[in-house]
mmCIF file with all atom_site columns, C-alpha atoms in Angstrom:
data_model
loop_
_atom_site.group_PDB
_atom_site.id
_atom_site.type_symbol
_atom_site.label_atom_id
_atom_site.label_alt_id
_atom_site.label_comp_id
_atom_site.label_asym_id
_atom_site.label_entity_id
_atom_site.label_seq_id
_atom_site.pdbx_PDB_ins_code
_atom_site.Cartn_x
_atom_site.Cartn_y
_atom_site.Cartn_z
_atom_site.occupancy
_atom_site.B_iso_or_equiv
_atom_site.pdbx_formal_charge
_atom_site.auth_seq_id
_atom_site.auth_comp_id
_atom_site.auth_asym_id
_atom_site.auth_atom_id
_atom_site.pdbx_PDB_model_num
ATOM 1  C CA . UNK A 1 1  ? 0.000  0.000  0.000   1.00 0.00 ? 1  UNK A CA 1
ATOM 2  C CA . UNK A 1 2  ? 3.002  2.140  0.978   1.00 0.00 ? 2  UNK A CA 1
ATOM 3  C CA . UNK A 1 3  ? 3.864  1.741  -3.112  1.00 0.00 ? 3  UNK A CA 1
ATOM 4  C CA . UNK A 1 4  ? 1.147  2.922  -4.358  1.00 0.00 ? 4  UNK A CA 1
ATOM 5  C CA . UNK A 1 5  ? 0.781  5.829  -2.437  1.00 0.00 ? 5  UNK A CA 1
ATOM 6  C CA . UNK A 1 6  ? 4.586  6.645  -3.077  1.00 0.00 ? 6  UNK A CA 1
ATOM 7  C CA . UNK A 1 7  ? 3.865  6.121  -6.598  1.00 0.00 ? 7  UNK A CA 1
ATOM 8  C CA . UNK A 1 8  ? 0.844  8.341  -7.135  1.00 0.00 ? 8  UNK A CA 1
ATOM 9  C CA . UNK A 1 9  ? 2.255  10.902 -5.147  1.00 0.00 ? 9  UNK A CA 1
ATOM 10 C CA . UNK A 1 10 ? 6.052  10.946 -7.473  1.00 0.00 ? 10 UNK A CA 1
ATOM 11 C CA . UNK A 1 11 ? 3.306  10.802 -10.453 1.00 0.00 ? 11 UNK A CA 1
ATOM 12 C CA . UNK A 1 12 ? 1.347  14.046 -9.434  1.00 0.00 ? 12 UNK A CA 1
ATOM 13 C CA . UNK A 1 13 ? 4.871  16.054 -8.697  1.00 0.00 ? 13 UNK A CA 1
ATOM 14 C CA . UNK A 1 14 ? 6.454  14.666 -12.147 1.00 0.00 ? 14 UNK A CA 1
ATOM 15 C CA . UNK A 1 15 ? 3.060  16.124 -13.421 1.00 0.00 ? 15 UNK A CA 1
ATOM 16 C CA . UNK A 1 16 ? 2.892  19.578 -12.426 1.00 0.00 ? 16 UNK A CA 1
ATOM 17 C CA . UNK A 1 17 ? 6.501  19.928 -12.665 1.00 0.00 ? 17 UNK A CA 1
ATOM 18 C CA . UNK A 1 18 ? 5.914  19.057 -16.257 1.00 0.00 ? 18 UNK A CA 1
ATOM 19 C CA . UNK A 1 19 ? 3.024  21.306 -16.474 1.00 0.00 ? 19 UNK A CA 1
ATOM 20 C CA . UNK A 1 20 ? 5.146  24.122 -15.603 1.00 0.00 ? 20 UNK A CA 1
ATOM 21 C CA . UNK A 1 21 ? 7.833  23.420 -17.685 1.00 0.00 ? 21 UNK A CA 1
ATOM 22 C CA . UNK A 1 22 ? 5.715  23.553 -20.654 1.00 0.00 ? 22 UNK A CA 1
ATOM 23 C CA . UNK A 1 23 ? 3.959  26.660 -19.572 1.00 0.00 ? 23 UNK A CA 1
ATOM 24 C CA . UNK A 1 24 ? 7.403  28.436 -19.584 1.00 0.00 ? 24 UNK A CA 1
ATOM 25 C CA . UNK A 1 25 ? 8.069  26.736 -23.247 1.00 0.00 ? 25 UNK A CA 1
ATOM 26 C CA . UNK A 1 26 ? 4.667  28.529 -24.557 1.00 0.00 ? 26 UNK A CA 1
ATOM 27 C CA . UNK A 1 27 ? 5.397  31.964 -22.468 1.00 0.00 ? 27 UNK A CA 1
ATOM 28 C CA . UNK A 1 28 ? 8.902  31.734 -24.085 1.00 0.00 ? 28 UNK A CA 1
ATOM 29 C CA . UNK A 1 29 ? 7.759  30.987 -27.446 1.00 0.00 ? 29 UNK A CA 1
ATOM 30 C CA . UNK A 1 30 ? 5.293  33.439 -27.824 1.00 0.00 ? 30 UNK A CA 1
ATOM 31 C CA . UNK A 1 31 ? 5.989  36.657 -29.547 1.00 0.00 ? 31 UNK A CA 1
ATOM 32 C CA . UNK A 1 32 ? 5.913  39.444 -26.906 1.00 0.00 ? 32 UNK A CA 1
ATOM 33 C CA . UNK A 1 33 ? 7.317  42.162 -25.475 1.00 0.00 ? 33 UNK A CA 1
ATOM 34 C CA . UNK A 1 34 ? 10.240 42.070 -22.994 1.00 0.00 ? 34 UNK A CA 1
ATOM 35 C CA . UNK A 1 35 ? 7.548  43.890 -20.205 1.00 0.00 ? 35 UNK A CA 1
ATOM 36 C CA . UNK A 1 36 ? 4.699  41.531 -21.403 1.00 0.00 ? 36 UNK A CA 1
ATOM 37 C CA . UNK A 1 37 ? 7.275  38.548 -21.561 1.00 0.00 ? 37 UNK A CA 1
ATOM 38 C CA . UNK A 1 38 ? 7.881  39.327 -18.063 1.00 0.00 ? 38 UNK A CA 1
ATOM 39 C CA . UNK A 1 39 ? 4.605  39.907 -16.680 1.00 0.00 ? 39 UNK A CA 1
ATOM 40 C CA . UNK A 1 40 ? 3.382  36.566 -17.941 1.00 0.00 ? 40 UNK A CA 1
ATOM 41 C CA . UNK A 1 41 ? 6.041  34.837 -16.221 1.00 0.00 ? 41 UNK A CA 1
ATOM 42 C CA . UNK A 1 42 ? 5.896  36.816 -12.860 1.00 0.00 ? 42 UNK A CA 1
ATOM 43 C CA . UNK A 1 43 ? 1.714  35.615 -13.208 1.00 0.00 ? 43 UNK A CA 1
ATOM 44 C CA . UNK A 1 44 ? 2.689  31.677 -14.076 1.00 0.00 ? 44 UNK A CA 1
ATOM 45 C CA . UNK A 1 45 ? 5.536  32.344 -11.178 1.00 0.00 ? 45 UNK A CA 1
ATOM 46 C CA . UNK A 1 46 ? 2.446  33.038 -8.460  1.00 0.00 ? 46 UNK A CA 1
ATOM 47 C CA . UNK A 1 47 ? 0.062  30.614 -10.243 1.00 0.00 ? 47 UNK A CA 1
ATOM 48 C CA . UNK A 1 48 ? 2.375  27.452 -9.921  1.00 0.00 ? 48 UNK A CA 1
ATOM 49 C CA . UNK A 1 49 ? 3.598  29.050 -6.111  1.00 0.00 ? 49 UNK A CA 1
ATOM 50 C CA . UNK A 1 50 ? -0.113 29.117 -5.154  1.00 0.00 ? 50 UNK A CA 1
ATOM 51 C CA . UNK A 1 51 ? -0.803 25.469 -6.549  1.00 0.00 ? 51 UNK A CA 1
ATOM 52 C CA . UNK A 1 52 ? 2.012  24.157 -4.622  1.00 0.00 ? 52 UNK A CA 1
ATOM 53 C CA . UNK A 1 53 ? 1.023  25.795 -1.594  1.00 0.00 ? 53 UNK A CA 1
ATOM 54 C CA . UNK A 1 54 ? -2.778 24.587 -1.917  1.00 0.00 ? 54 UNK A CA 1
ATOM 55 C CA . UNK A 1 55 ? -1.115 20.798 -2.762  1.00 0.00 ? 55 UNK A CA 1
ATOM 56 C CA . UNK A 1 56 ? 1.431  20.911 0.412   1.00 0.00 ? 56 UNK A CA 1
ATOM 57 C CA . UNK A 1 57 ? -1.862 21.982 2.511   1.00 0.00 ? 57 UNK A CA 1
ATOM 58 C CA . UNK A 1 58 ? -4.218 18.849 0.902   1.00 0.00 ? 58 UNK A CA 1
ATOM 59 C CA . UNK A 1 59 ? -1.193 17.013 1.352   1.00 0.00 ? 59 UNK A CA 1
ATOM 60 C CA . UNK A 1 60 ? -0.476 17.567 4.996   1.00 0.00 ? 60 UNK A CA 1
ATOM 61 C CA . UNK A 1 61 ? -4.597 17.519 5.976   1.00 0.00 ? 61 UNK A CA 1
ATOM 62 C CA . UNK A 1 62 ? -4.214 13.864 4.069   1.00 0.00 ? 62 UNK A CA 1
ATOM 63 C CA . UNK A 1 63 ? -1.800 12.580 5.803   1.00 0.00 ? 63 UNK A CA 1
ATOM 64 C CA . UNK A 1 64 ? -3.038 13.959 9.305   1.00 0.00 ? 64 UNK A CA 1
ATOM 65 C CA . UNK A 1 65 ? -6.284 12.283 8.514   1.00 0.00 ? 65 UNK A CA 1
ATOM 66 C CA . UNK A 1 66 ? -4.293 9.052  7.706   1.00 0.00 ? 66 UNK A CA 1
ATOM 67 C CA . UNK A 1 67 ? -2.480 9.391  10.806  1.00 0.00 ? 67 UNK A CA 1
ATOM 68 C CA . UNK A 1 68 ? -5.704 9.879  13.177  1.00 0.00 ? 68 UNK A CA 1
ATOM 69 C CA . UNK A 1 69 ? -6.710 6.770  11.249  1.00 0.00 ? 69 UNK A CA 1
ATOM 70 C CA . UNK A 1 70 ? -3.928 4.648  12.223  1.00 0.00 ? 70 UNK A CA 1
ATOM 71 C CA . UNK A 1 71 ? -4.053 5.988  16.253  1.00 0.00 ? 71 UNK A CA 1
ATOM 72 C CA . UNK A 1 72 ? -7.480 5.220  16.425  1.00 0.00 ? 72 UNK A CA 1
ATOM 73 C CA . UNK A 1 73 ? -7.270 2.208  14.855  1.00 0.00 ? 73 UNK A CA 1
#
């Protein structure tokens, strides 16, 4: 059980880091400004900070819920 939670959890992070990655590919490739360039990245910048933050949290409440699980068990 430990495996497949490892697994699905590696597979999520391997997603949105490849998510992001290809967000910066189609901000870099598309013709724009230098200030508009920049903007677009500072936005993607708090976008992908925001969904990590909101992941850690769902992470953390999932594993406290798995760990009242396990002392009450």
């Amino acid at each position: 059980m430990n495996d497949t939670r490892d697994y699905a959890v590696s597979s999520t992070l391997f997603f949105l880091l490849g998510a992001a990655v290809g967000a910066a590919v189609v901000a870099l490739t598309t013709p724009k400004s230098g200030p508009e360039l920049r903007a677009d990245i500072r936005d993607l910048g708090v976008r992908v900070k925001d969904r990590a933050r909101k992941l850690g949290q769902d992470l953390t409440a999932s594993a406290e819920e798995m760990a009242d699980g396990v002392l009450r068990g």
